[in-house]
Amino acid sequence: MAMFNYFPNYVWNLTVSIALGSGGQIGEIMDMCQPLLEKAKNGEDAGTRDFMIAWVGVADKLIGLAEEEEAESRFFSAGEMRKRAALYYIVAERMQGQGDPERLVTYKKGLANFEQGTRQAGDKVQRFEVPYGDKVIPVLYTPAEGVEGPAPAVVYLNGLDSCKELLYWSWLPHELAKRGIATLCVDQPGTGESLRLLDLPAHYDSEKWGTPIYEWLAARDDVDAERIGITGISLGGYYAPRVCANEPRFASGAVWGANHNWAEVQQKRLKREGENPVPHYWDHVKWVFGAKDMDTFFEKAAGFCLDGQMEKIKVPFLVTHGSKDRQIALDYAHQSYDQLVNSPNRKLKIFTEREGGVEHVGADNMSFGRNYIADWFAETLGGRTGVEG
């Protein structure tokens, strides 16, 4: 298997791979994981509270160390520690079942330290709120680098169980920035703050929130409204094409992991076909969709199919997928690509063992996916692909 396989189950190894790819330190991660090895042998759902205790313990230690650095006015160093602590809090929270009393406390620690840590470290990222009905959608904006005047931009959407901070730590916004493209990482309904703090559940017709997000971004003085693209990871591989198909002002699109028929995937998971992304999976999806029971969840999930949607896309569109994806079958990438019949520039990229990035959303190696997608947007939106020499 391509991922870092320390534990005897996929879900826990996926979580560790996310942490490693997002900037976690291997020594700290091993300190957190070694006491958990026996717990993990009892299945993916058992021992998740122990997981949180271990990861929160190291995060709390980092906060203490950051406070010592702050007392000496060493804010760059403190910021890096707080960012790493925020990652560990967020990863720990992601593993918990809904209803755990420490879950929201841990999540809020992650948000607070992400904000303070990125500010202290000098990261050029800011949190904003996009108006959405009588509520808001929280977002993180990373500006383009080296651009005079309005720059192209990309809307970047979560999957089922990610959050805007993890999108930021996928390093795609950093790669886009140096190519002269801004990024908006979005906690859309059903994810991140929108779910946890604003009670906004997921729904299949993502254009309902996709259009307000486009309009907010297009109204910025530093963004060129004619050159805005959209992408998403995992379940974002459903959301992004759906938005692009129904909001024609987007100029380009891509998916990091195709998700053509997520409704069908749920039926397969019911039969235990394929791997789950998080522990306590069925409780998680009911929470995400605001469903009181399994029947209600399946009713809400039924609309998550891109048949009849991909044909509406009339802009350049890229479909990427890992050849060894254990969560979403490779065939869904071919389905999405084959239905892009009205795109003037469609492309399918399958990441193979030759380069890496073969697991779900490149959990084994995200570098190839983020660079390929960043280059795609540079080429289709008018950014840079390098410096000569």
Short mmCIF file of C-alpha atoms in Angstrom, two decimals:
data_model
loop_
_atom_site.label_atom_id
_atom_site.label_comp_id
_atom_site.label_asym_id
_atom_site.label_seq_id
_atom_site.Cartn_x
_atom_site.Cartn_y
_atom_site.Cartn_z
CA MET A 1 0.00 0.00 0.00
CA ALA A 2 1.22 3.50 -0.85
CA MET A 3 0.22 5.34 2.34
CA PHE A 4 2.13 5.44 5.61
CA ASN A 5 0.64 2.29 7.13
CA TYR A 6 1.37 2.35 10.83
CA PHE A 7 -2.03 1.19 12.05
CA PRO A 8 -3.94 -1.99 11.07
CA ASN A 9 -6.86 -0.12 9.50
CA TYR A 10 -7.26 2.28 6.60
CA VAL A 11 -9.15 5.07 8.37
CA TRP A 12 -6.49 5.66 11.03
CA ASN A 13 -3.68 5.48 8.46
CA LEU A 14 -5.53 7.98 6.26
CA THR A 15 -5.69 10.37 9.21
CA VAL A 16 -1.96 10.06 9.88
CA SER A 17 -1.22 10.56 6.17
CA ILE A 18 -3.32 13.74 6.19
CA ALA A 19 -1.39 15.03 9.18
CA LEU A 20 1.97 14.23 7.57
CA GLY A 21 0.98 15.84 4.29
CA SER A 22 -0.37 18.91 6.08
CA GLY A 23 2.85 19.82 7.88
CA GLY A 24 2.92 17.56 10.93
CA GLN A 25 6.31 16.50 12.27
CA ILE A 26 7.08 12.78 12.09
CA GLY A 27 8.59 12.69 15.60
CA GLU A 28 5.54 14.30 17.17
CA ILE A 29 3.22 12.08 15.16
CA MET A 30 5.03 8.93 16.29
CA ASP A 31 4.89 10.14 19.90
CA MET A 32 1.12 10.42 19.52
CA CYS A 33 0.62 7.19 17.60
CA GLN A 34 2.81 4.68 19.48
CA PRO A 35 0.54 4.48 22.56
CA LEU A 36 -2.46 3.96 20.25
CA LEU A 37 -1.28 0.95 18.27
CA GLU A 38 -3.04 -1.65 20.42
CA LYS A 39 -6.23 0.44 20.51
CA ALA A 40 -6.36 0.53 16.72
CA LYS A 41 -6.41 -3.27 16.53
CA ASN A 42 -9.99 -3.21 17.84
CA GLY A 43 -11.35 -1.62 14.65
CA GLU A 44 -11.62 1.82 13.10
CA ASP A 45 -14.39 3.05 15.45
CA ALA A 46 -12.84 1.88 18.74
CA GLY A 47 -10.30 3.98 20.58
CA THR A 48 -11.02 7.27 18.85
CA ARG A 49 -11.38 9.05 22.20
CA ASP A 50 -7.91 7.78 23.13
CA PHE A 51 -6.72 9.12 19.78
CA MET A 52 -8.05 12.58 20.66
CA ILE A 53 -6.45 12.54 24.11
CA ALA A 54 -3.04 11.65 22.66
CA TRP A 55 -3.12 14.23 19.86
CA VAL A 56 -4.58 16.99 22.01
CA GLY A 57 -1.86 16.33 24.60
CA VAL A 58 0.92 17.06 22.10
CA ALA A 59 -0.99 20.06 20.73
CA ASP A 60 -1.38 21.47 24.24
CA LYS A 61 2.35 21.01 24.80
CA LEU A 62 3.07 22.98 21.63
CA ILE A 63 0.86 25.81 22.84
CA GLY A 64 2.87 25.94 26.06
CA LEU A 65 6.09 26.11 24.06
CA ALA A 66 4.60 28.81 21.82
CA GLU A 67 3.74 30.90 24.86
CA GLU A 68 7.36 30.70 25.99
CA GLU A 69 8.49 31.94 22.56
CA GLU A 70 5.93 34.75 22.68
CA ALA A 71 7.30 35.87 26.04
CA GLU A 72 10.62 36.41 24.24
CA SER A 73 8.90 38.15 21.28
CA ARG A 74 9.85 35.25 18.98
CA PHE A 75 6.57 35.35 17.13
CA PHE A 76 7.66 33.57 13.95
CA SER A 77 8.68 30.54 15.99
CA ALA A 78 5.54 30.73 18.13
CA GLY A 79 3.39 30.95 15.02
CA GLU A 80 4.83 27.77 13.53
CA MET A 81 4.14 25.93 16.80
CA ARG A 82 0.58 27.22 16.98
CA LYS A 83 -0.10 26.22 13.38
CA ARG A 84 1.11 22.70 14.06
CA ALA A 85 -0.96 22.54 17.25
CA ALA A 86 -4.00 23.69 15.26
CA LEU A 87 -3.42 20.86 12.79
CA TYR A 88 -3.28 18.28 15.57
CA TYR A 89 -6.45 19.65 17.21
CA ILE A 90 -8.31 19.55 13.89
CA VAL A 91 -7.11 16.03 13.06
CA ALA A 92 -8.08 14.83 16.55
CA GLU A 93 -11.56 16.35 16.23
CA ARG A 94 -12.07 14.84 12.78
CA MET A 95 -11.70 11.32 14.22
CA GLN A 96 -14.46 11.67 16.83
CA GLY A 97 -18.02 10.47 16.70
CA GLN A 98 -20.71 13.14 16.72
CA GLY A 99 -21.87 13.87 20.26
CA ASP A 100 -18.49 13.60 21.97
CA PRO A 101 -18.50 16.46 24.52
CA GLU A 102 -14.86 17.37 23.78
CA ARG A 103 -15.29 17.51 20.02
CA LEU A 104 -16.42 21.13 19.71
CA VAL A 105 -13.96 22.31 22.37
CA THR A 106 -11.09 20.74 20.42
CA TYR A 107 -12.32 22.15 17.10
CA LYS A 108 -12.49 25.68 18.51
CA LYS A 109 -8.92 25.32 19.78
CA GLY A 110 -7.92 24.42 16.24
CA LEU A 111 -9.62 27.48 14.75
CA ALA A 112 -8.19 29.89 17.31
CA ASN A 113 -4.63 28.64 16.95
CA PHE A 114 -4.83 28.53 13.15
CA GLU A 115 -5.80 32.21 13.16
CA GLN A 116 -3.16 33.25 15.69
CA GLY A 117 -0.47 30.99 14.27
CA THR A 118 -0.85 32.06 10.64
CA ARG A 119 -0.88 35.72 11.69
CA GLN A 120 2.26 35.36 13.81
CA ALA A 121 4.05 33.33 11.13
CA GLY A 122 3.29 35.96 8.50
CA ASP A 123 1.14 33.71 6.30
CA LYS A 124 -0.85 35.72 3.77
CA VAL A 125 -4.22 34.17 4.53
CA GLN A 126 -7.34 35.84 5.93
CA ARG A 127 -10.69 34.57 7.16
CA PHE A 128 -13.84 36.17 5.74
CA GLU A 129 -17.57 35.43 5.81
CA VAL A 130 -19.64 35.19 2.63
CA PRO A 131 -23.29 36.22 3.14
CA TYR A 132 -25.63 33.27 2.57
CA GLY A 133 -29.32 33.81 3.29
CA ASP A 134 -29.62 34.78 6.94
CA LYS A 135 -26.28 33.14 7.73
CA VAL A 136 -22.72 33.18 6.37
CA ILE A 137 -20.22 30.77 4.81
CA PRO A 138 -16.72 31.05 6.38
CA VAL A 139 -13.81 31.15 3.91
CA LEU A 140 -10.02 31.59 3.85
CA TYR A 141 -8.60 33.90 1.20
CA THR A 142 -5.00 33.60 -0.02
CA PRO A 143 -3.99 36.39 -2.44
CA ALA A 144 -2.02 35.96 -5.64
CA GLU A 145 1.68 36.81 -5.63
CA GLY A 146 3.51 39.03 -8.10
CA VAL A 147 0.44 40.32 -9.92
CA GLU A 148 -0.32 43.94 -10.77
CA GLY A 149 -4.02 44.63 -10.93
CA PRO A 150 -6.86 42.07 -10.63
CA ALA A 151 -5.65 38.46 -10.56
CA PRO A 152 -7.30 35.18 -11.48
CA ALA A 153 -8.68 33.16 -8.57
CA VAL A 154 -9.85 29.64 -7.72
CA VAL A 155 -12.68 28.57 -5.40
CA TYR A 156 -11.53 25.46 -3.48
CA LEU A 157 -14.19 23.19 -1.94
CA ASN A 158 -14.10 20.66 0.90
CA GLY A 159 -14.91 16.99 0.75
CA LEU A 160 -17.25 15.21 3.14
CA ASP A 161 -15.00 15.41 6.19
CA SER A 162 -12.42 18.11 5.52
CA CYS A 163 -12.37 21.79 6.50
CA LYS A 164 -10.99 24.98 5.00
CA GLU A 165 -7.87 24.79 7.19
CA LEU A 166 -7.02 21.34 5.80
CA LEU A 167 -7.61 22.72 2.30
CA TYR A 168 -5.08 25.45 3.07
CA TRP A 169 -2.63 22.83 4.32
CA SER A 170 -2.97 20.78 1.15
CA TRP A 171 -0.60 23.51 -0.13
CA LEU A 172 -2.62 24.04 -3.31
CA PRO A 173 -3.28 27.70 -2.33
CA HIS A 174 0.49 28.22 -1.98
CA GLU A 175 1.17 26.70 -5.40
CA LEU A 176 -1.57 28.79 -6.98
CA ALA A 177 -0.31 31.97 -5.29
CA LYS A 178 3.17 31.67 -6.78
CA ARG A 179 1.55 31.10 -10.17
CA GLY A 180 -0.23 34.43 -9.79
CA ILE A 181 -3.63 33.01 -8.75
CA ALA A 182 -5.62 33.71 -5.58
CA THR A 183 -7.49 30.96 -3.70
CA LEU A 184 -10.68 30.89 -1.66
CA CYS A 185 -10.88 27.84 0.64
CA VAL A 186 -14.53 27.27 1.53
CA ASP A 187 -16.33 25.71 4.49
CA GLN A 188 -19.43 25.05 2.41
CA PRO A 189 -22.64 23.73 4.02
CA GLY A 190 -22.01 20.36 5.64
CA THR A 191 -18.35 21.06 6.42
CA GLY A 192 -16.10 22.91 8.85
CA GLU A 193 -17.55 25.94 10.58
CA SER A 194 -20.71 25.89 8.46
CA LEU A 195 -21.70 22.55 9.98
CA ARG A 196 -20.22 22.83 13.46
CA LEU A 197 -20.96 26.44 14.36
CA LEU A 198 -23.66 27.60 11.95
CA ASP A 199 -25.82 24.47 11.60
CA LEU A 200 -25.74 24.48 7.79
CA PRO A 201 -26.21 20.89 6.53
CA ALA A 202 -25.08 19.54 3.16
CA HIS A 203 -27.38 19.34 0.13
CA TYR A 204 -26.91 18.12 -3.44
CA ASP A 205 -27.76 21.36 -5.30
CA SER A 206 -24.45 23.05 -4.54
CA GLU A 207 -25.05 25.90 -6.99
CA LYS A 208 -27.33 27.44 -4.34
CA TRP A 209 -24.25 28.35 -2.31
CA GLY A 210 -21.79 28.25 -5.22
CA THR A 211 -23.24 31.34 -6.89
CA PRO A 212 -23.04 33.59 -3.77
CA ILE A 213 -19.44 32.45 -3.30
CA TYR A 214 -18.60 33.31 -6.91
CA GLU A 215 -20.23 36.73 -6.61
CA TRP A 216 -18.43 37.57 -3.36
CA LEU A 217 -15.06 36.64 -4.85
CA ALA A 218 -15.76 38.40 -8.17
CA ALA A 219 -16.58 41.62 -6.30
CA ARG A 220 -13.07 41.87 -4.79
CA ASP A 221 -10.92 44.62 -6.30
CA ASP A 222 -7.90 42.27 -6.48
CA VAL A 223 -9.76 39.53 -8.41
CA ASP A 224 -10.55 39.38 -12.14
CA ALA A 225 -14.19 38.29 -12.33
CA GLU A 226 -13.67 36.89 -15.83
CA ARG A 227 -10.94 34.50 -14.64
CA ILE A 228 -12.34 32.55 -11.70
CA GLY A 229 -12.03 28.76 -11.56
CA ILE A 230 -13.39 26.14 -9.19
CA THR A 231 -12.06 22.88 -7.78
CA GLY A 232 -12.71 20.48 -4.92
CA ILE A 233 -11.33 17.41 -3.18
CA SER A 234 -13.13 14.10 -2.62
CA LEU A 235 -16.86 14.92 -2.30
CA GLY A 236 -15.80 18.28 -3.67
CA GLY A 237 -15.33 16.23 -6.83
CA TYR A 238 -19.13 16.23 -6.95
CA TYR A 239 -19.75 19.75 -5.66
CA ALA A 240 -17.30 21.59 -7.96
CA PRO A 241 -18.62 20.17 -11.26
CA ARG A 242 -22.21 20.69 -10.09
CA VAL A 243 -21.49 24.37 -9.34
CA CYS A 244 -19.55 24.82 -12.58
CA ALA A 245 -22.37 23.25 -14.59
CA ASN A 246 -24.97 25.63 -13.18
CA GLU A 247 -22.96 28.83 -12.70
CA PRO A 248 -21.61 29.63 -16.19
CA ARG A 249 -19.51 32.58 -15.01
CA PHE A 250 -16.81 30.21 -13.78
CA ALA A 251 -14.04 30.19 -16.41
CA SER A 252 -12.40 26.81 -15.66
CA GLY A 253 -12.79 23.80 -13.38
CA ALA A 254 -11.01 20.77 -11.98
CA VAL A 255 -11.54 17.97 -9.49
CA TRP A 256 -8.97 16.41 -7.19
CA GLY A 257 -10.59 13.01 -7.07
CA ALA A 258 -13.69 12.41 -9.16
CA ASN A 259 -16.97 11.71 -7.37
CA HIS A 260 -19.44 11.21 -10.18
CA ASN A 261 -22.08 9.17 -8.35
CA TRP A 262 -21.70 9.52 -4.59
CA ALA A 263 -25.26 8.27 -4.10
CA GLU A 264 -24.20 4.93 -5.57
CA VAL A 265 -21.06 4.92 -3.40
CA GLN A 266 -23.27 5.00 -0.31
CA GLN A 267 -25.08 1.86 -1.42
CA LYS A 268 -21.70 0.18 -1.91
CA ARG A 269 -20.54 1.27 1.54
CA LEU A 270 -23.69 -0.22 3.01
CA LYS A 271 -22.44 -3.51 1.56
CA ARG A 272 -18.95 -2.77 2.99
CA GLU A 273 -17.45 -2.25 -0.46
CA GLY A 274 -14.58 0.24 -0.38
CA GLU A 275 -13.07 2.11 2.54
CA ASN A 276 -14.65 4.77 4.74
CA PRO A 277 -12.94 8.18 5.19
CA VAL A 278 -13.71 8.63 8.90
CA PRO A 279 -14.63 6.47 11.90
CA HIS A 280 -18.29 6.30 12.99
CA TYR A 281 -19.14 6.78 9.31
CA TRP A 282 -22.93 6.47 9.32
CA ASP A 283 -23.32 8.74 12.34
CA HIS A 284 -21.04 11.21 10.56
CA VAL A 285 -23.04 11.39 7.35
CA LYS A 286 -26.33 11.70 9.20
CA TRP A 287 -24.86 14.69 11.05
CA VAL A 288 -23.51 16.24 7.83
CA PHE A 289 -26.90 16.03 6.15
CA GLY A 290 -29.05 16.85 9.16
CA ALA A 291 -30.72 13.45 8.83
CA LYS A 292 -32.51 11.92 11.81
CA ASP A 293 -32.11 8.36 10.55
CA MET A 294 -30.61 6.27 7.75
CA ASP A 295 -33.70 6.45 5.54
CA THR A 296 -33.62 10.24 5.66
CA PHE A 297 -29.90 10.27 4.89
CA PHE A 298 -30.34 8.08 1.82
CA GLU A 299 -33.17 10.32 0.62
CA LYS A 300 -30.91 13.37 0.93
CA ALA A 301 -27.95 11.60 -0.69
CA ALA A 302 -29.98 10.43 -3.69
CA GLY A 303 -29.34 13.63 -5.65
CA PHE A 304 -25.55 13.25 -5.55
CA CYS A 305 -25.05 12.07 -9.12
CA LEU A 306 -23.53 14.10 -11.96
CA ASP A 307 -25.43 12.38 -14.78
CA GLY A 308 -27.02 15.21 -16.74
CA GLN A 309 -24.73 17.81 -15.14
CA MET A 310 -21.32 17.33 -16.77
CA GLU A 311 -22.85 18.00 -20.20
CA LYS A 312 -23.72 21.54 -19.05
CA ILE A 313 -20.06 22.47 -18.48
CA LYS A 314 -18.83 24.65 -21.36
CA VAL A 315 -15.45 25.72 -20.01
CA PRO A 316 -12.09 23.91 -19.71
CA PHE A 317 -12.35 21.13 -17.14
CA LEU A 318 -9.83 18.71 -15.63
CA VAL A 319 -10.65 15.37 -13.98
CA THR A 320 -7.91 13.80 -11.83
CA HIS A 321 -7.96 10.56 -9.85
CA GLY A 322 -5.61 8.16 -8.11
CA SER A 323 -5.22 4.78 -9.79
CA LYS A 324 -5.37 2.95 -6.42
CA ASP A 325 -8.12 5.00 -4.76
CA ARG A 326 -9.71 2.76 -2.13
CA GLN A 327 -12.63 5.07 -1.35
CA ILE A 328 -13.96 6.17 -4.74
CA ALA A 329 -13.55 3.81 -7.68
CA LEU A 330 -11.49 4.92 -10.67
CA ASP A 331 -14.45 4.26 -12.99
CA TYR A 332 -16.16 7.39 -11.66
CA ALA A 333 -13.36 9.51 -13.13
CA HIS A 334 -14.00 8.02 -16.56
CA GLN A 335 -17.74 8.65 -16.17
CA SER A 336 -17.19 12.33 -15.39
CA TYR A 337 -14.67 12.78 -18.20
CA ASP A 338 -16.78 10.95 -20.79
CA GLN A 339 -19.76 13.23 -20.08
CA LEU A 340 -17.76 16.46 -20.55
CA VAL A 341 -18.91 16.53 -24.16
CA ASN A 342 -19.42 20.31 -24.34
CA SER A 343 -16.20 21.38 -22.67
CA PRO A 344 -13.86 23.03 -25.22
CA ASN A 345 -10.85 21.61 -23.35
CA ARG A 346 -11.39 18.48 -21.27
CA LYS A 347 -8.58 16.49 -19.72
CA LEU A 348 -8.29 13.28 -17.68
CA LYS A 349 -5.24 12.68 -15.50
CA ILE A 350 -4.83 9.36 -13.66
CA PHE A 351 -1.98 9.35 -11.14
CA THR A 352 -0.09 6.05 -11.29
CA GLU A 353 2.62 4.34 -9.29
CA ARG A 354 5.22 5.90 -11.60
CA GLU A 355 4.74 9.30 -9.96
CA GLY A 356 2.61 8.74 -6.85
CA GLY A 357 -0.60 10.28 -5.66
CA VAL A 358 -2.39 6.97 -6.30
CA GLU A 359 -4.48 6.96 -3.11
CA HIS A 360 -7.64 8.96 -2.46
CA VAL A 361 -6.88 12.64 -3.18
CA GLY A 362 -3.20 11.72 -3.20
CA ALA A 363 -3.11 10.80 0.49
CA ASP A 364 0.17 8.97 -0.21
CA ASN A 365 1.72 11.99 -1.97
CA MET A 366 -0.23 15.20 -2.55
CA SER A 367 2.58 17.01 -4.36
CA PHE A 368 1.74 15.67 -7.80
CA GLY A 369 -1.96 16.47 -7.57
CA ARG A 370 -1.56 20.01 -6.27
CA ASN A 371 1.10 20.90 -8.84
CA TYR A 372 -0.80 19.39 -11.75
CA ILE A 373 -4.00 21.21 -10.78
CA ALA A 374 -2.14 24.47 -10.12
CA ASP A 375 -0.54 24.27 -13.59
CA TRP A 376 -3.95 23.53 -15.14
CA PHE A 377 -5.41 26.71 -13.68
CA ALA A 378 -2.31 28.71 -14.64
CA GLU A 379 -2.78 27.52 -18.23
CA THR A 380 -6.56 28.02 -18.39
CA LEU A 381 -6.91 31.20 -16.31
CA GLY A 382 -3.76 32.99 -17.37
CA GLY A 383 -1.23 32.50 -14.59
CA ARG A 384 2.48 31.60 -14.53
CA THR A 385 3.90 28.09 -14.85
CA GLY A 386 7.47 28.92 -13.89
CA VAL A 387 10.42 31.24 -14.09
CA GLU A 388 12.77 30.90 -17.04
CA GLY A 389 16.29 29.76 -16.28
#
